[in-house]
Structure formats: structure tokens, C-alpha cells
């Protein structure tokens, strides 16, 4: 059908359900928008029909949902969204094995254990050559007298494991350099680059950073009030007690809040039920504590604050 | 308590604290020549789900379908916001729409792409559609693609004569389903001759294509995008639903019904990818990894050998046939025959009467 007209060969890509007609020319000036739209849709229909012609003639298999066809791979090349996976550089062991000609050998899950004459698993519960199962270690001439051989074994294992972890990290770093880090692994920097001693600087937390910033701020000449702040930096927390003082002279038309505050307290004290409000036991304890403190002459600031509500053993002693 | 006065020298307290921390850490001993070790730590996902997500986002030989990121700039007009909304609806399942306005995204400026690249990395989207509306560029849409989460190419179009999908009335039965694979049709010599239209054709194919599938269900074909190059700078785009009508052959007759949205795209600016990047992005590895077929061996003497594993038969647990009275096939068939005969017999009786 479509091949009969001279210029009407469409470029069809069945894999993408895509069709392109490079040869359609519009009759010079489409009269109205509707005419134009109609013409576009008709041309589109012809293209879809052309794709469907090829599509429905593909071998199909019947399934419960309908006829399933196997689409050919798409022919239009489109750019990838990510790079091709890069080959992993060989690890240090792999290089060594290649050089020495060492072949990989598959290990069995079940191994014969000579000490118990049984077949035990290689890893896991009740395994072959478990470190914890050794009852006796014979002393050698090279051993020092005070040394615990069991602890030494554990220590050696820790060192081996640590060395292996270090090697693994190095291998991953070379892989990351080549851009071939495995997808599930991320290398995270935990501290600043150190030159000199090998001590790792502890990563400082958000609150600690804020405290240090506050310290630095108060040590300035103006107490940190006019310091230029970075975008996103919060204003400094007010140190010391937080008092809210109500205005003595009330605003015109507003309730005298200060008067109300004092009246409230007085009201509670002088009311009929004032004995229920006052916790006599607590008041006695507080009084006694104050007395004790005065006696000992210690200052609150140096010692940790004690919880006054907790009853002390000497609380009800008559002084 | 000791207090020390430190002259600020124009540092902010945040910078000062960094300095204090750094000084505390680096301090005293002389530098070891050359090496400065950066303390690194290996982080692996702690849950299987996290691991699967990371593997899904990793670069692969055969890639996943590209996801689309839809967002808008400082100001949008009603047209632009409805275009973005409808585009999101059309691409539901493979698109992410951001609703907040983004003031610092300017795709065509050198520094204005960093936010876009960050979003692309965060949402794993490789195509983005950025809508905006300014006096100089009214009803503006920037279609862009990413390679390795960096901007690959951009094309800017203006929207004219937009008709929303709500303004089209049609029989609801033919409404296309969400996520169905569309037909994409291009008409007009402009798509071949004009470089901007060529790029637009590629971008629209990428945008509308969806996932690349091997098996397709023919009953699920219900939508088509029609793009016509009306002039060297203008493309008419519309979305239609497909009606399959009976024809004499296996191939049904196609009828397209416009369901919307439809709009005119006027080419404004564009940016093509540089040659090196384009070559790298178009690279594809030809060889498919051969799938290992298990339990099949090739023997020189006997040819192809296979192993068949049968599970152990538990003789005590085999279900025995149901020998209850009414269930046997002979009985059932006998009954059916009897009823038939009776029926016809009764007819005969009736006739004779």
C-alpha cells in the first residue's frame, strides 16, 4: 500500500513503535487550525497503520492477557543515561596470583575433621578447626613464661583481620580511582587529612560545634553580637537564666499583667484551700537542704546539681 | 574561668570554630613527606532493600527506562503549569514532579545547572522538563537530557495553542491506560533537514518511549503521539487514543481519536552535546552476556546431555483417586446420556399422544 506511491516510504522502527514520514508536504496554506489538525491526525493514522502492519504479522504467542509478540530490538540509537560499567582493576592478591600462576580452588562445605573423625562444616556452628575448641596448647621453648597463649591466638587473629580490612580498603580505593567501585559500596571520608601523627581526629558533633562557636563568639570584644554570620548559621543561644519581665506600666486598654501575676500568687496563698496547695513535706525538705548547704559552705557551681525532689535519708531528722 | 580575647579579623564564628578544630587536630609534629592519609570508611547498605535500590541505580550494560523530572522555575503561567501537570499524568510511573519553584535553576547558563544535576542524582532521572514563564520567553519549556547526571543536551521550546486534555470529549472506554507503550509518529521533512528539529525528534522519542521491552501485548496498545513539523521552527504535537477496528486481515484497521493534550512547540534555543560526549554516550556494547544454562552439558560422544531432577516421591502422601459414588466419569456420562434419552423419549411420548 504505502510503497506504491512514489515518495511515501516511511522509516519505521518497530522496536520503539516509532515511524517517521520525511516526505509529507502540506498543501501550501492550511485553511484553518482544524484543517491542519485533521491533516496531521490523518497522516499520523497512516504511520500507525504502517507500524501495526508489521507488528501484527510478527509471530505471536497466546497468553491469558492477549497475544504476545516478541519485538525486534530498536534501531534508532539513543544516548545512554549512564556510562558503560568499567572493568574492575585487579586486586593485589589477584595480581600476585596471576604472577605466580596460582589457580582458584573451590572449597567444600563439608570437611573431614581428624580430631573427631567426623565430617564437619567449614564455617558456622560446630566447625572444623574452631579456635574456641582447643583445650590444650603445648608450650614451646620459644614462649615467654608469663604469656597467655590463648590470648595470644585471639590477638593474632585480630591483627590478621585488621590487616585484611586495610587491604580491602586499599583495593576499594584503587577501584574507586578507576571508576569501578561496586554499586553497593560507598567510601566515606571520616576525618580531615592528617599529616604527622596517626591519631584520628574525632568527628565533632553538631551540638559540640555550636558550643565551640558560642565560645569563640563570646571571646570577641563585643561578645559575638555583631559577628558576620554564614548563611544558615543560627543566632547564638542565650546563656544563663531566661527571665521574662512583664511591663510595670500596662499598655492603654490592656490588662495589668504584672498586677495579675502577683494577685494570682497572693490569691493562692490566702485562699481557703491554701493548705492543700502547699506541700508541707517538700517545703520542710527544701528548708533543711538550704540549711545544710549553708553549713557546709560548698558552692553549687562546682558540684553537680542534685535533684531536690528526691527524698534524702536524713530528710526528716529534727535539726 | 579563663576567658581569652581573640581578635576576629573579619572571620565569622563558624569559620573560627573550624580553625580551632583544625588546629587541634593537626597541631604539633612535623609533616611526613608526601603522604597525607585521608581517613576513609567503607559503607555498605544494611538492608536488602537498600542494596537493591543501589544496584538498580548503578550503571549497567542494559539500562533501565529513563525517568523524567518535571519542575518549574520562578514564575509559571497557567499554560505552563497545566502542560507540566498533564505531562506528568501521561508519564505516570516514570516521572517525578517537583511542586516548589526553583529560582536558581537556569539551564542555559553555566552555573545554573548544578541544582538540576543534584536533583537528577537524587531522583535518578535522566530527562528533565523545566517550565517557566518570563516576559521575554513566555510559556517556556526546556527539555533536557543527562549523561552520568551531567547535562548532555538541551532544547528550549515555546508552547502555543495549548489544548488541555480536559477539553477533549471522547468515549471513556478508549481512554489509554497508564503506562502503556505508545506509538510515536513524526511527519515532515523538517525532522530530517533542520538540526534543531532533528534534536527535538530525538528528545521527544526519548521522552515518550518509556521502557524498552522485548515482549509486547497487542491488546495493550492504546495511545499514540503525533508530531508534525508544520514549519522549520514549529512542531504540532498531539496525543491520541487508538481504536482497533475489524478489517479483513489479521491486522486491524487503526483509527486515532484525539484525547489531548495538544500544543504547538516553537523552537527557541538549543544546545547540542559536544562530539566527544556524544560518542561516549552512543557507545553500546554489542555482546550480550551469555546466560548460563544450568544442567545442560555437551558430550562429544553422546551430544547434548541434560540432567533432570525429580523431587523425592513420598509414597505415603500420594493423593489417591476419589472413588466416591457419584464422581466417577462413567457414572456421570451415563447420567447425561440417560437424561438425553429421557428427554427425547418424553418428546416421542408427547408426539404420540
XYZ file of C-alpha atoms in Angstrom:
672
model
C 0.000 0.000 0.000
C 2.455 2.542 1.185
C 5.156 1.558 -1.273
C 3.008 2.175 -4.288
C 3.147 5.959 -4.015
C 6.488 7.237 -5.175
C 7.730 9.172 -2.188
C 5.790 7.551 0.590
C 8.377 5.276 2.156
C 8.248 5.587 5.878
C 11.150 4.982 8.238
C 9.812 2.510 10.728
C 11.451 1.350 13.948
C 9.270 -1.449 15.293
C 11.317 -1.917 18.461
C 10.413 1.601 19.557
C 6.975 1.684 17.891
C 8.343 4.681 16.016
C 7.569 5.837 12.480
C 8.849 8.798 10.505
C 7.499 10.131 7.268
C 10.025 12.524 5.774
C 8.121 13.200 2.621
C 4.849 14.765 3.510
C 4.321 18.241 2.184
C 1.458 20.339 3.361
C -0.871 21.822 0.757
C 0.678 25.281 0.870
C -1.521 27.077 3.366
C -3.788 25.007 5.597
C -7.044 26.956 5.685
C -7.777 26.773 9.383
C -6.354 25.251 12.501
C -8.926 22.482 12.465
C -7.977 21.540 8.930
C -4.353 21.408 9.948
C -5.087 19.252 12.959
C -7.206 16.933 10.899
C -4.481 16.550 8.294
C -1.889 15.814 11.000
C -4.069 13.154 12.574
C -4.735 11.521 9.198
C -1.041 11.396 8.442
C -0.439 10.008 11.930
C -3.043 7.317 11.351
C -1.256 6.222 8.195
C 2.006 5.917 10.092
C 0.472 3.961 12.973
C -1.203 1.679 10.452
C 2.164 1.049 8.838
C 3.711 0.060 12.169
C 0.703 -2.090 13.041
C 1.016 -3.889 9.708
C 4.474 -5.115 10.666
C 3.569 -5.627 14.298
C 0.547 -7.834 13.855
C 2.363 -10.009 11.362
C 5.047 -10.927 13.876
C 4.795 -14.446 15.317
C 2.649 -14.215 18.411
C 2.035 -16.473 21.382
C -1.351 -16.635 23.044
C -1.458 -15.867 26.756
C -4.255 -15.219 29.216
C -3.983 -11.470 28.727
C -3.791 -11.477 24.986
C -1.475 -12.161 22.077
C 2.148 -11.553 22.984
C 4.689 -10.676 20.292
C 8.407 -10.534 20.557
C 9.568 -7.101 19.481
C 12.779 -6.783 17.491
C 15.468 -4.639 19.125
C 15.062 -0.908 18.414
C 17.034 0.514 15.505
C 17.171 4.207 16.430
C 20.191 4.874 18.559
C 19.571 6.978 21.612
C 22.202 8.151 24.081
C 22.688 6.146 27.247
C 21.802 7.640 30.581
C 24.905 6.375 32.391
C 28.359 5.271 31.335
C 29.114 1.680 30.490
C 30.254 -0.290 33.521
C 34.026 -0.062 33.751
C 36.184 -3.140 34.265
C 37.386 -3.628 37.807
C 41.170 -3.318 38.266
C 42.722 -6.494 39.706
C 43.212 -6.549 43.475
C 46.659 -7.005 44.982
C 46.014 -10.692 45.608
C 44.758 -11.186 42.053
C 47.907 -9.596 40.653
C 50.058 -11.808 42.865
C 48.125 -14.936 41.923
C 48.450 -14.088 38.241
C 52.178 -13.601 38.588
C 52.694 -16.831 40.492
C 50.216 -18.841 38.468
C 48.007 -19.734 41.436
C 44.646 -21.184 40.431
C 41.427 -20.731 42.343
C 40.219 -23.902 44.005
C 36.646 -24.450 45.004
C 36.326 -25.214 48.722
C 33.914 -27.826 50.010
C 31.282 -27.014 52.528
C 31.894 -30.222 54.481
C 35.423 -31.052 55.577
C 36.780 -34.106 57.362
C 37.865 -33.314 60.881
C 40.691 -35.542 62.032
C 40.495 -34.854 65.726
C 36.899 -36.060 65.977
C 36.880 -38.394 62.915
C 33.730 -36.763 61.624
C 32.673 -34.610 58.736
C 32.099 -31.094 59.924
C 31.203 -27.916 58.091
C 33.881 -25.460 57.173
C 32.147 -22.327 58.510
C 29.485 -21.831 61.126
C 28.212 -23.747 64.132
C 30.363 -26.699 65.159
C 33.006 -26.012 62.544
C 36.326 -27.575 61.758
C 39.370 -26.035 63.486
C 37.393 -23.703 65.721
C 39.613 -21.524 67.876
C 37.380 -21.929 70.933
C 37.610 -25.738 70.840
C 41.284 -26.048 71.570
C 41.598 -27.452 75.116
C 45.387 -27.567 75.460
C 48.170 -25.614 73.820
C 51.582 -27.145 74.373
C 54.313 -24.787 75.470
C 57.211 -24.292 73.134
C 60.780 -23.420 74.028
C 60.372 -20.031 72.359
C 57.459 -18.996 74.610
C 57.868 -16.413 77.316
C 56.893 -17.628 80.826
C 54.113 -15.122 81.665
C 52.337 -15.102 78.326
C 48.820 -16.459 77.811
C 48.849 -18.466 74.539
C 45.080 -18.355 74.190
C 45.021 -14.602 74.426
C 47.925 -14.507 72.012
C 45.919 -16.515 69.486
C 42.998 -14.116 69.767
C 45.339 -11.185 69.404
C 46.934 -12.664 66.308
C 43.531 -13.201 64.777
C 42.537 -9.596 65.441
C 45.723 -8.404 63.786
C 45.111 -10.611 60.762
C 41.549 -9.376 60.427
C 42.686 -5.763 60.768
C 45.317 -6.248 58.103
C 42.759 -7.821 55.794
C 40.359 -4.915 56.297
C 43.136 -2.472 55.486
C 43.966 -4.371 52.326
C 40.306 -4.457 51.363
C 40.090 -0.699 51.810
C 43.159 -0.196 49.650
C 41.703 -2.393 46.923
C 38.450 -0.456 47.005
C 40.344 2.828 46.796
C 42.162 1.717 43.643
C 38.836 0.545 42.217
C 37.269 3.902 43.054
C 40.154 5.672 41.335
C 39.459 3.673 38.187
C 35.759 4.477 38.483
C 34.831 0.846 39.046
C 33.620 0.836 42.634
C 30.986 -1.882 43.183
C 27.496 -0.375 43.231
C 26.640 -1.253 46.808
C 29.868 0.121 48.334
C 30.467 3.734 49.273
C 33.736 5.162 50.533
C 33.110 7.861 53.076
C 35.677 10.289 54.423
C 35.522 10.253 58.199
C 38.108 12.842 59.101
C 40.369 15.548 57.817
C 43.556 14.537 56.038
C 46.193 14.230 58.699
C 49.868 14.714 58.244
C 52.080 13.791 61.136
C 50.780 11.623 63.931
C 48.445 8.826 63.098
C 45.870 9.798 65.688
C 42.446 10.112 64.161
C 40.658 13.332 64.984
C 37.278 12.569 66.453
C 34.423 13.852 64.358
C 32.839 16.700 66.223
C 29.047 16.689 66.533
C 26.502 19.387 65.740
C 25.932 20.480 69.324
C 29.621 20.491 70.177
C 30.292 22.619 67.115
C 27.612 25.042 68.227
C 29.170 25.256 71.686
C 32.618 25.918 70.281
C 31.156 28.573 68.005
C 29.469 30.149 71.013
C 32.744 30.122 72.920
C 34.545 31.763 70.063
C 31.774 34.320 69.789
C 31.791 35.334 73.459
C 35.554 35.705 73.378
C 35.256 38.552 70.899
C 35.368 42.142 72.073
C 31.669 42.725 71.578
C 30.570 39.363 72.898
C 29.797 37.951 69.458
C 26.832 40.234 68.942
C 27.972 41.808 65.694
C 29.733 38.839 64.150
C 29.061 38.195 60.476
C 27.071 35.017 60.261
C 27.356 32.463 57.453
C 24.139 31.643 55.557
C 22.234 29.060 57.509
C 24.011 29.708 60.803
C 21.615 30.013 63.708
C 21.702 33.018 66.079
C 23.579 32.298 69.330
C 21.666 30.671 72.178
C 21.224 32.979 75.129
C 23.362 31.801 78.022
C 22.190 31.980 81.587
C 18.770 32.305 83.042
C 15.816 33.163 80.887
C 13.597 35.700 82.556
C 10.532 37.217 81.129
C 9.774 40.504 82.814
C 6.287 41.829 82.377
C 5.852 45.592 81.802
C 5.216 47.543 85.048
C 3.138 50.188 83.338
C 0.476 48.405 81.316
C -0.477 49.471 77.811
C -3.536 51.595 77.423
C -6.612 49.401 77.426
C -4.699 46.229 78.296
C -4.822 44.210 81.470
C -2.109 44.963 84.026
C -0.251 41.686 83.705
C 2.231 42.308 86.473
C -0.516 43.074 88.938
C -2.406 39.985 87.818
C 0.681 37.857 88.358
C 1.171 38.983 91.958
C -2.539 38.806 92.691
C -2.640 35.251 91.445
C 0.110 34.175 93.818
C -1.470 36.015 96.745
C -4.839 34.553 95.961
C -3.458 31.049 96.101
C -1.680 31.693 99.382
C -4.640 33.306 101.126
C -7.354 31.085 99.733
C -9.405 28.633 101.752
C -7.603 25.679 100.226
C -4.096 27.041 100.600
C -3.078 24.184 102.871
C -3.834 21.774 100.034
C -1.677 23.680 97.591
C 1.332 23.853 99.850
C 3.292 20.638 100.011
C 4.471 20.833 103.612
C 6.858 17.901 103.367
C 8.551 19.356 100.345
C 8.840 22.765 101.988
C 10.492 21.226 105.046
C 12.969 19.357 102.871
C 13.893 22.449 100.948
C 14.430 24.399 104.146
C 16.585 21.671 105.613
C 18.656 21.403 102.455
C 19.331 25.096 102.432
C 20.457 24.920 105.985
C 22.765 22.030 105.246
C 24.240 23.788 102.285
C 24.912 26.912 104.266
C 26.578 24.828 106.946
C 28.921 23.026 104.591
C 29.666 26.198 102.682
C 30.028 24.470 99.327
C 29.081 26.227 96.197
C 26.555 24.865 93.721
C 28.632 25.782 90.797
C 31.382 23.272 91.318
C 29.371 20.244 92.290
C 26.737 18.526 90.147
C 23.221 19.764 90.779
C 21.240 17.360 92.883
C 17.611 16.618 92.290
C 15.810 18.284 95.187
C 12.619 16.290 94.762
C 14.396 13.082 95.671
C 13.962 12.271 99.337
C 17.208 12.089 101.233
C 17.792 9.594 104.047
C 18.296 12.350 106.634
C 15.341 14.353 105.404
C 13.081 14.086 108.441
C 15.721 14.328 111.085
C 14.927 17.043 113.514
C 17.726 19.575 113.467
C 37.104 30.590 84.320
C 39.704 31.795 81.876
C 38.499 33.929 79.074
C 40.607 34.717 76.111
C 40.205 37.529 73.722
C 40.638 36.614 70.112
C 40.557 39.304 67.505
C 38.013 38.314 64.938
C 39.950 39.678 61.961
C 36.829 39.533 59.897
C 36.215 35.801 60.438
C 32.762 34.684 61.375
C 32.422 32.491 64.423
C 31.681 29.488 62.222
C 34.942 29.876 60.372
C 36.743 30.410 63.660
C 35.406 27.190 65.068
C 36.629 25.337 62.003
C 40.028 26.844 62.597
C 40.043 25.788 66.258
C 39.046 22.247 65.339
C 41.609 22.028 62.589
C 44.390 23.368 64.748
C 43.528 20.923 67.449
C 43.641 18.056 65.049
C 46.719 18.874 63.044
C 48.943 20.501 65.673
C 52.383 19.600 66.547
C 54.582 17.048 64.744
C 56.420 17.810 61.535
C 54.791 16.707 58.315
C 55.668 13.330 56.918
C 56.949 13.883 53.430
C 54.418 13.158 50.728
C 51.569 11.104 52.185
C 48.622 12.723 53.856
C 46.238 9.919 54.689
C 42.563 10.669 54.402
C 40.634 8.582 56.879
C 38.104 6.628 54.910
C 35.498 4.141 55.889
C 33.717 1.509 53.830
C 29.956 1.922 53.944
C 27.675 -0.838 52.713
C 23.878 -0.894 52.867
C 22.492 -2.537 55.979
C 19.203 -3.706 54.458
C 18.484 -5.802 51.389
C 16.095 -3.168 50.081
C 18.789 -0.510 50.174
C 21.162 -2.823 48.373
C 18.615 -3.494 45.641
C 17.989 0.221 45.167
C 21.715 0.879 44.801
C 22.095 -1.947 42.309
C 19.154 -0.645 40.312
C 20.779 2.782 40.037
C 24.234 1.517 39.152
C 25.498 1.821 35.555
C 24.580 -1.346 33.668
C 25.038 -2.885 30.250
C 21.312 -2.895 29.549
C 19.814 0.159 31.160
C 16.500 0.828 32.832
C 13.964 3.142 31.203
C 14.807 6.822 31.669
C 12.848 8.599 34.360
C 11.657 12.156 33.831
C 11.983 15.020 36.281
C 9.352 17.716 35.902
C 9.885 21.030 37.635
C 9.345 24.723 37.142
C 11.167 27.981 37.672
C 10.383 31.179 39.499
C 7.276 32.045 37.552
C 4.836 29.892 35.619
C 1.745 30.748 33.685
C -1.455 28.722 33.730
C -0.487 27.130 30.409
C 2.912 26.012 31.611
C 1.642 24.585 34.869
C -1.090 22.614 33.108
C 1.369 21.362 30.488
C 3.687 20.135 33.235
C 0.816 18.518 35.120
C -0.506 16.725 32.048
C 2.921 15.593 31.001
C 3.326 14.120 34.455
C 0.000 12.314 34.109
C 0.984 10.913 30.736
C 4.264 9.644 32.095
C 2.998 8.446 35.457
C 5.193 5.712 36.824
C 8.280 7.001 35.119
C 8.241 10.623 36.159
C 8.764 12.713 39.246
C 7.176 16.136 39.590
C 8.501 18.783 41.916
C 5.965 21.343 43.000
C 8.167 24.017 44.523
C 9.599 26.786 42.418
C 13.329 26.734 41.772
C 14.894 30.148 41.489
C 18.485 29.140 40.948
C 17.984 26.818 38.001
C 18.954 28.351 34.695
C 19.641 25.510 32.273
C 21.350 27.579 29.625
C 23.721 29.372 31.971
C 26.965 27.792 33.067
C 26.362 27.865 36.808
C 22.631 27.351 36.728
C 22.698 23.604 36.196
C 24.148 22.442 39.495
C 20.764 22.178 41.188
C 19.390 20.231 38.235
C 22.291 17.828 38.351
C 21.829 17.331 42.062
C 18.128 16.571 41.613
C 18.958 14.212 38.796
C 21.379 12.353 41.035
C 18.951 12.275 43.914
C 15.944 11.011 41.940
C 17.884 9.013 39.324
C 16.200 10.895 36.470
C 17.926 11.327 33.125
C 15.438 13.538 31.347
C 14.070 16.755 32.756
C 11.336 19.128 31.714
C 11.710 22.622 33.122
C 8.850 25.060 32.677
C 8.959 28.806 33.158
C 7.270 31.998 32.045
C 9.011 35.332 31.556
C 8.212 38.375 29.502
C 10.998 37.612 27.066
C 10.169 33.919 26.840
C 6.503 33.328 27.558
C 5.272 29.756 28.141
C 8.733 28.318 28.007
C 9.686 24.659 28.256
C 13.243 23.351 28.408
C 13.644 19.663 27.592
C 16.995 18.313 28.615
C 18.825 15.046 28.976
C 21.562 13.961 31.316
C 24.520 11.691 30.868
C 26.014 10.449 34.119
C 23.898 13.071 35.869
C 25.541 15.921 33.960
C 23.707 17.921 31.336
C 24.033 16.255 27.947
C 21.832 18.373 25.702
C 19.090 20.971 25.969
C 16.318 22.232 23.762
C 14.030 25.124 24.568
C 10.535 25.354 23.113
C 7.679 27.778 23.465
C 4.141 26.495 23.887
C 1.375 27.907 21.710
C -2.242 26.957 21.170
C -2.296 24.601 24.103
C -5.414 22.472 24.476
C -5.691 20.636 27.783
C -6.768 17.018 27.910
C -9.802 18.062 29.912
C -11.136 19.997 26.944
C -11.336 16.902 24.746
C -14.504 14.859 24.956
C -14.415 11.244 23.916
C -15.790 7.861 24.806
C -14.183 6.877 28.103
C -13.793 3.260 27.004
C -10.993 4.081 24.612
C -9.106 6.188 27.168
C -5.487 4.996 27.209
C -4.282 3.161 30.263
C -1.499 4.446 32.452
C 1.953 3.270 31.487
C 1.068 1.685 28.155
C 3.714 1.734 25.447
C 2.906 4.449 22.919
C 3.264 4.698 19.159
C 5.357 7.720 18.192
C 4.894 9.251 14.729
C 6.823 12.048 13.080
C 5.748 13.734 9.855
C 7.547 16.360 7.866
C 10.845 16.834 6.089
C 11.924 19.328 8.729
C 12.729 16.475 11.094
C 15.415 15.361 8.719
C 16.779 18.613 7.398
C 16.676 21.096 10.261
C 19.217 20.247 13.028
C 17.049 21.698 15.814
C 14.075 19.624 14.745
C 16.300 16.592 14.458
C 17.349 17.082 18.061
C 13.744 17.664 19.099
C 12.722 14.415 17.412
C 15.389 12.542 19.364
C 14.431 14.176 22.642
C 10.718 13.521 22.148
C 11.405 9.892 21.291
C 13.439 9.553 24.465
C 10.779 11.302 26.485
C 7.773 9.323 25.267
C 9.401 5.985 24.725
C 9.202 4.558 28.224
C 10.780 1.202 28.906
C 12.364 -0.845 26.152
C 10.502 -4.150 26.170
C 11.059 -7.440 24.427
C 7.567 -8.830 24.651
C 4.560 -6.703 23.878
C 0.909 -7.464 24.485
C -1.027 -6.386 21.404
C -4.215 -5.681 23.318
C -2.390 -3.079 25.381
C -1.675 -0.712 22.501
C -3.887 2.248 23.119
C -2.003 5.505 22.644
C -0.070 7.389 20.000
C 1.871 10.638 19.955
C 1.682 12.501 16.660
C 4.335 15.139 15.921
C 4.143 17.127 12.706
C 6.702 19.661 11.514
C 4.401 22.432 10.387
C 7.286 24.758 9.569
C 11.063 24.669 10.105
C 10.536 26.161 13.555
C 7.186 24.839 14.620
C 6.003 21.359 15.572
C 2.448 20.352 16.282
C 2.216 17.707 18.987
C -0.883 15.812 19.952
C -1.799 12.709 21.902
C -4.371 10.278 20.535
C -6.061 7.117 21.663
C -6.118 4.116 19.331
C -9.249 2.344 18.200
C -8.727 -1.034 16.581
C -11.384 -1.808 14.026
C -12.047 -5.069 12.257
C -10.515 -5.394 8.866
C -10.463 -8.488 6.729
C -6.953 -9.465 7.755
C -5.054 -10.162 10.998
C -4.017 -6.521 11.023
C -6.833 -4.379 12.413
C -7.707 -1.022 10.924
C -6.369 1.799 13.059
C -8.435 4.816 13.981
C -6.996 7.658 16.024
C -9.080 9.822 18.309
C -7.548 12.931 19.822
C -7.715 12.769 23.595
C -5.285 15.574 24.333
C -3.243 17.396 25.294
C -2.249 19.101 22.077
C 0.114 22.021 21.603
C 2.367 23.812 19.181
C 6.071 23.782 20.027
C 8.111 26.706 18.746
C 11.861 26.139 18.764
C 13.780 28.755 20.706
C 17.264 27.915 21.892
C 19.122 24.641 21.929
C 22.400 23.183 22.977
C 23.868 20.146 21.267
C 26.189 17.788 23.109
C 29.866 18.104 22.291
C 31.219 15.446 19.977
C 33.310 13.535 22.490
C 30.448 13.259 24.939
C 28.044 12.241 22.208
C 30.347 9.485 21.003
C 30.726 8.174 24.525
C 27.007 8.245 25.216
C 26.141 6.488 21.973
C 28.584 3.686 22.672
C 26.905 0.374 23.238
C 28.483 -2.955 23.918
C 27.467 -5.416 21.231
C 27.878 -8.616 23.140
C 25.080 -9.737 25.392
C 26.263 -11.646 28.447
C 25.564 -15.271 27.643
C 23.072 -16.671 30.039
C 24.403 -19.802 31.620
C 22.027 -22.690 31.068
C 22.114 -24.969 34.050
C 22.097 -28.774 33.942
C 22.967 -28.977 30.244
C 26.254 -30.498 29.127
C 27.826 -31.108 25.790
C 29.390 -34.500 25.336
C 31.476 -35.383 22.300
C 30.169 -38.907 22.050
C 26.596 -38.589 23.212
C 25.935 -34.993 22.135
C 23.791 -32.750 24.279
C 23.178 -34.153 27.746
C 20.757 -32.853 30.271
C 20.030 -33.540 33.915
C 16.507 -33.760 35.173
C 15.900 -33.513 38.887
C 12.777 -35.169 40.254
C 11.760 -34.472 43.821
C 11.583 -37.462 46.136
C 8.252 -39.221 45.959
C 6.630 -39.707 49.318
C 4.597 -42.819 48.675
C 2.551 -42.423 51.815
C 1.369 -38.941 50.808
C 0.264 -39.503 47.188
C -3.331 -38.353 46.765
C -5.464 -41.369 45.846
C -8.282 -41.081 43.314
C -11.696 -40.104 44.587
C -13.725 -43.268 44.410
C -16.899 -41.893 45.910
C -20.095 -42.943 44.261
C -21.223 -40.054 42.178
C -17.860 -38.822 40.998
C -16.717 -41.471 38.535
C -16.680 -40.332 34.929
C -18.562 -43.360 33.650
C -21.324 -42.636 36.080
C -21.513 -39.009 35.132
C -21.544 -39.680 31.431
C -24.085 -42.393 31.891
C -26.347 -39.945 33.676
C -26.058 -37.359 30.936
C -26.901 -39.932 28.293
C -29.864 -41.107 30.296
C -31.251 -37.600 30.602
C -30.895 -37.063 26.907
C -32.713 -40.259 26.081
C -35.410 -39.494 28.553
C -35.837 -36.058 27.107
C -36.202 -37.350 23.577
C -38.295 -40.235 24.780
C -40.692 -37.871 26.503
C -40.951 -35.921 23.258
C -41.855 -39.083 21.450
C -44.454 -39.829 24.027
C -45.881 -36.368 23.620
C -45.991 -36.690 19.882
C -47.707 -39.992 20.001
C -50.329 -38.582 22.334
